[in-house]
GROMACS .gro file of C-alpha atoms in nm:
model
  224
    1PRO     CA    1  -2.261   7.577   2.484
    2PHE     CA    2  -2.021   7.761   2.714
    3VAL     CA    3  -1.713   7.643   2.525
    4LEU     CA    4  -1.852   7.707   2.177
    5ALA     CA    5  -1.998   8.047   2.264
    6SER     CA    6  -1.675   8.154   2.436
    7TRP     CA    7  -1.463   8.047   2.138
    8LEU     CA    8  -1.686   8.237   1.894
    9PHE     CA    9  -1.703   8.556   2.098
   10VAL     CA   10  -1.333   8.560   2.189
   11ALA     CA   11  -1.237   8.487   1.827
   12GLY     CA   12  -1.460   8.773   1.716
   13THR     CA   13  -1.270   9.021   1.929
   14HIS     CA   14  -0.963   8.976   1.710
   15PHE     CA   15  -1.150   9.139   1.421
   16SER     CA   16  -1.275   9.440   1.612
   17PRO     CA   17  -1.043   9.724   1.716
   18ALA     CA   18  -1.303   9.833   1.971
   19LEU     CA   19  -1.278   9.504   2.160
   20SER     CA   20  -0.985   9.338   2.328
   21PRO     CA   21  -0.962   8.966   2.406
   22GLY     CA   22  -0.752   9.049   2.709
   23HIS     CA   23  -0.453   8.852   2.826
   24MET     CA   24  -0.433   8.507   2.672
   25ASN     CA   25  -0.218   8.240   2.824
   26PRO     CA   26  -0.202   7.963   2.565
   27VAL     CA   27   0.008   7.662   2.654
   28LYS     CA   28   0.332   7.669   2.465
   29PRO     CA   29   0.425   7.328   2.324
   30GLN     CA   30   0.780   7.218   2.377
   31VAL     CA   31   1.011   7.306   2.090
   32SER     CA   32   1.350   7.186   1.984
   33ALA     CA   33   1.674   7.331   2.112
   34ALA     CA   34   1.742   7.481   1.768
   35ALA     CA   35   1.408   7.662   1.767
   36ILE     CA   36   1.471   7.797   2.116
   37ALA     CA   37   1.811   7.926   2.014
   38SER     CA   38   1.677   8.095   1.700
   39ASP     CA   39   1.383   8.257   1.880
   40GLU     CA   40   1.590   8.397   2.166
   41SER     CA   41   1.796   8.667   1.999
   42VAL     CA   42   1.973   8.763   2.320
   43ALA     CA   43   2.053   8.411   2.428
   44GLU     CA   44   2.387   8.255   2.362
   45LYS     CA   45   2.393   7.976   2.108
   46PRO     CA   46   2.487   7.641   2.263
   47SER     CA   47   2.812   7.488   2.151
   48ALA     CA   48   2.822   7.162   1.958
   49GLY     CA   49   2.695   6.872   2.163
   50GLU     CA   50   2.563   7.102   2.437
   51THR     CA   51   2.200   7.060   2.537
   52VAL     CA   52   1.969   7.343   2.632
   53ASP     CA   53   1.866   7.322   2.997
   54LYS     CA   54   1.518   7.470   3.016
   55ALA     CA   55   1.456   7.637   3.350
   56ASP     CA   56   1.086   7.611   3.266
   57ASP     CA   57   1.106   7.240   3.353
   58ASN     CA   58   1.223   7.308   3.707
   59TYR     CA   59   0.943   7.132   3.895
   60GLY     CA   60   0.924   7.149   4.272
   61ALA     CA   61   0.687   7.120   4.566
   62ASP     CA   62   0.552   7.466   4.485
   63THR     CA   63   0.453   7.339   4.140
   64TRP     CA   64   0.231   7.075   4.300
   65TRP     CA   65   0.086   7.299   4.572
   66GLU     CA   66   0.013   7.595   4.345
   67GLY     CA   67  -0.076   7.382   4.043
   68ALA     CA   68  -0.336   7.183   4.233
   69GLY     CA   69  -0.477   7.486   4.417
   70LYS     CA   70  -0.506   7.698   4.106
   71GLY     CA   71  -0.652   7.399   3.923
   72PHE     CA   72  -0.944   7.400   4.167
   73GLY     CA   73  -0.967   7.777   4.135
   74GLU     CA   74  -0.963   7.782   3.754
   75ILE     CA   75  -1.293   7.591   3.756
   76PHE     CA   76  -1.446   7.926   3.857
   77PHE     CA   77  -1.184   8.144   3.683
   78GLN     CA   78  -0.999   8.216   4.007
   79ASP     CA   79  -0.624   8.254   3.957
   80ASN     CA   80  -0.540   8.199   4.321
   81ALA     CA   81  -0.440   7.883   4.505
   82ILE     CA   82  -0.608   7.985   4.833
   83SER     CA   83  -0.936   8.048   4.649
   84GLY     CA   84  -0.893   7.709   4.487
   85TYR     CA   85  -0.853   7.527   4.815
   86LEU     CA   86  -1.159   7.708   4.952
   87ILE     CA   87  -1.348   7.575   4.650
   88LEU     CA   88  -1.220   7.227   4.737
   89VAL     CA   89  -1.359   7.269   5.090
   90ALA     CA   90  -1.694   7.366   4.938
   91ILE     CA   91  -1.687   7.053   4.720
   92ALA     CA   92  -1.615   6.846   5.032
   93ILE     CA   93  -1.917   6.998   5.209
   94ASN     CA   94  -2.134   6.870   4.927
   95SER     CA   95  -1.955   6.535   4.881
   96ARG     CA   96  -1.644   6.398   5.045
   97ILE     CA   97  -1.605   6.145   4.765
   98SER     CA   98  -1.612   6.420   4.503
   99ALA     CA   99  -1.350   6.613   4.701
  100VAL     CA  100  -1.121   6.309   4.719
  101MET     CA  101  -1.163   6.244   4.347
  102ALA     CA  102  -1.093   6.612   4.274
  103VAL     CA  103  -0.762   6.582   4.462
  104VAL     CA  104  -0.684   6.259   4.275
  105GLY     CA  105  -0.757   6.435   3.946
  106ALA     CA  106  -0.534   6.729   4.032
  107LEU     CA  107  -0.239   6.515   4.141
  108ILE     CA  108  -0.255   6.271   3.849
  109SER     CA  109  -0.287   6.553   3.597
  110ILE     CA  110   0.022   6.726   3.736
  111ALA     CA  111   0.215   6.397   3.730
  112VAL     CA  112   0.113   6.334   3.368
  113ALA     CA  113   0.203   6.690   3.267
  114GLU     CA  114   0.545   6.659   3.428
  115ALA     CA  115   0.597   6.322   3.260
  116LEU     CA  116   0.528   6.497   2.928
  117HIS     CA  117   0.781   6.770   3.023
  118VAL     CA  118   0.522   7.044   3.003
  119GLY     CA  119   0.647   7.390   3.098
  120GLU     CA  120   0.646   7.447   3.473
  121HIS     CA  121   0.467   7.779   3.436
  122ASP     CA  122   0.163   7.619   3.271
  123ILE     CA  123   0.139   7.352   3.543
  124HIS     CA  124   0.189   7.615   3.813
  125MET     CA  125  -0.102   7.817   3.670
  126GLY     CA  126  -0.334   7.516   3.702
  127MET     CA  127  -0.389   7.496   3.327
  128PHE     CA  128  -0.344   7.119   3.314
  129SER     CA  129  -0.554   7.045   3.621
  130TYR     CA  130  -0.898   7.203   3.604
  131SER     CA  131  -1.041   6.991   3.321
  132ALA     CA  132  -0.894   6.676   3.476
  133ILE     CA  133  -1.050   6.769   3.812
  134LEU     CA  134  -1.392   6.802   3.648
  135THR     CA  135  -1.350   6.467   3.473
  136ALA     CA  136  -1.252   6.304   3.802
  137ILE     CA  137  -1.565   6.439   3.975
  138ALA     CA  138  -1.802   6.350   3.689
  139ILE     CA  139  -1.678   5.997   3.620
  140GLY     CA  140  -1.556   5.913   3.972
  141GLY     CA  141  -1.883   5.853   4.150
  142LEU     CA  142  -2.135   6.090   3.990
  143PHE     CA  143  -2.217   5.929   3.656
  144TYR     CA  144  -2.046   5.596   3.735
  145LEU     CA  145  -2.057   5.406   4.062
  146LEU     CA  146  -1.721   5.442   4.235
  147ASN     CA  147  -1.618   5.080   4.274
  148LEU     CA  148  -1.273   4.946   4.186
  149ARG     CA  149  -1.348   4.927   3.814
  150GLY     CA  150  -1.505   5.271   3.825
  151PHE     CA  151  -1.194   5.413   3.992
  152VAL     CA  152  -0.962   5.262   3.729
  153TYR     CA  153  -1.190   5.398   3.457
  154THR     CA  154  -1.173   5.741   3.619
  155VAL     CA  155  -0.794   5.737   3.635
  156PHE     CA  156  -0.786   5.657   3.264
  157GLY     CA  157  -1.020   5.952   3.202
  158ILE     CA  158  -0.795   6.186   3.402
  159VAL     CA  159  -0.488   6.085   3.200
  160PHE     CA  160  -0.683   6.115   2.874
  161THR     CA  161  -0.814   6.461   2.970
  162THR     CA  162  -0.465   6.588   3.057
  163TRP     CA  163  -0.323   6.471   2.725
  164LEU     CA  164  -0.619   6.611   2.532
  165PHE     CA  165  -0.574   6.950   2.696
  166ALA     CA  166  -0.216   6.965   2.569
  167ALA     CA  167  -0.329   6.862   2.221
  168LEU     CA  168  -0.613   7.114   2.204
  169ALA     CA  169  -0.395   7.392   2.344
  170ALA     CA  170  -0.141   7.330   2.068
  171VAL     CA  171  -0.412   7.327   1.800
  172LEU     CA  172  -0.582   7.641   1.929
  173GLN     CA  173  -0.262   7.837   1.995
  174PRO     CA  174  -0.237   7.983   1.640
  175LEU     CA  175  -0.595   8.105   1.682
  176HIS     CA  176  -0.513   8.261   2.021
  177LEU     CA  177  -0.797   8.068   2.183
  178PRO     CA  178  -0.779   7.887   2.520
  179ALA     CA  179  -0.903   7.531   2.551
  180TYR     CA  180  -1.143   7.617   2.831
  181THR     CA  181  -1.318   7.301   2.958
  182ALA     CA  182  -1.339   7.137   2.614
  183PRO     CA  183  -1.113   6.844   2.717
  184PHE     CA  184  -1.343   6.766   3.012
  185VAL     CA  185  -1.654   6.787   2.794
  186LEU     CA  186  -1.517   6.568   2.515
  187VAL     CA  187  -1.366   6.302   2.740
  188THR     CA  188  -1.679   6.283   2.957
  189TRP     CA  189  -1.900   6.244   2.649
  190VAL     CA  190  -1.682   5.961   2.518
  191MET     CA  191  -1.665   5.783   2.852
  192LEU     CA  192  -2.040   5.809   2.910
  193TYR     CA  193  -2.117   5.693   2.557
  194SER     CA  194  -1.887   5.391   2.606
  195LYS     CA  195  -2.080   5.253   2.903
  196SER     CA  196  -2.234   4.973   2.695
  197VAL     CA  197  -1.887   4.846   2.603
  198PHE     CA  198  -1.760   4.800   2.959
  199GLN     CA  199  -1.996   4.557   3.131
  200GLY     CA  200  -1.813   4.578   3.465
  201LEU     CA  201  -1.904   4.945   3.512
  202VAL     CA  202  -2.223   5.061   3.682
  203ALA     CA  203  -2.353   5.368   3.501
  204ILE     CA  204  -2.576   5.617   3.680
  205PRO     CA  205  -2.840   5.778   3.456
  206PRO     CA  206  -2.780   6.155   3.460
  207ALA     CA  207  -3.140   6.218   3.565
  208GLU     CA  208  -3.085   6.000   3.875
  209ALA     CA  209  -2.739   6.121   3.971
  210THR     CA  210  -2.730   6.309   4.302
  211THR     CA  211  -2.398   6.271   4.483
  212PRO     CA  212  -2.151   5.981   4.485
  213GLU     CA  213  -2.266   5.900   4.839
  214GLY     CA  214  -2.630   5.902   4.730
  215ASN     CA  215  -2.552   5.680   4.432
  216LEU     CA  216  -2.372   5.430   4.654
  217GLN     CA  217  -2.659   5.425   4.901
  218ARG     CA  218  -2.919   5.355   4.631
  219TYR     CA  219  -2.699   5.082   4.486
  220ARG     CA  220  -2.662   4.911   4.827
  221GLU     CA  221  -3.033   4.943   4.906
  222ALA     CA  222  -3.113   4.775   4.575
  223GLY     CA  223  -2.895   4.482   4.685
  224ARG     CA  224  -2.669   4.498   4.384
   0.00000   0.00000   0.00000
């Protein structure tokens, strides 16, 4: 409901001069060297055989620190790494397992984004992390028991969410709409619906899910 309502209302602002959708920061898909040269009127054209070195791919330690921190923050629309790490502390107060999985989600999502040569600015802003963090928390211990198979399943979900964010961002870019948490919602739906296919996973009914620690305790008390 949040994603659909936000898309509809933000899209509606484009048709009303009295409303402004504000600053949009859609992820820019990578383009060819020829397209970059044609779009940048002030840039020098590369000579034959010369490749375009994109400074936007200049990843560093700051990319990881800021990208992860802002990823936590973007869950609550906070564009600040310090706020994000405070949110991570709050998650840890509720569940240490969820906090660990959130960190795992942030780090894997950044690694996947860099492997796909996503622009450094988008990673730095936490755009590729917040949906993956939510997927990591939901699948990694909350709705599935966090055993070895559950952990592997969660890692797959994190990678899938990161890729889906890039795909949705590219599709929604012409409409000037952000992806919001749609990748997290879609991937989590698919992974929960697939529980009957993977017999080695222990699914936790949503009505019974409390915390990963609570789920583990109930599982051990049941002698399973």
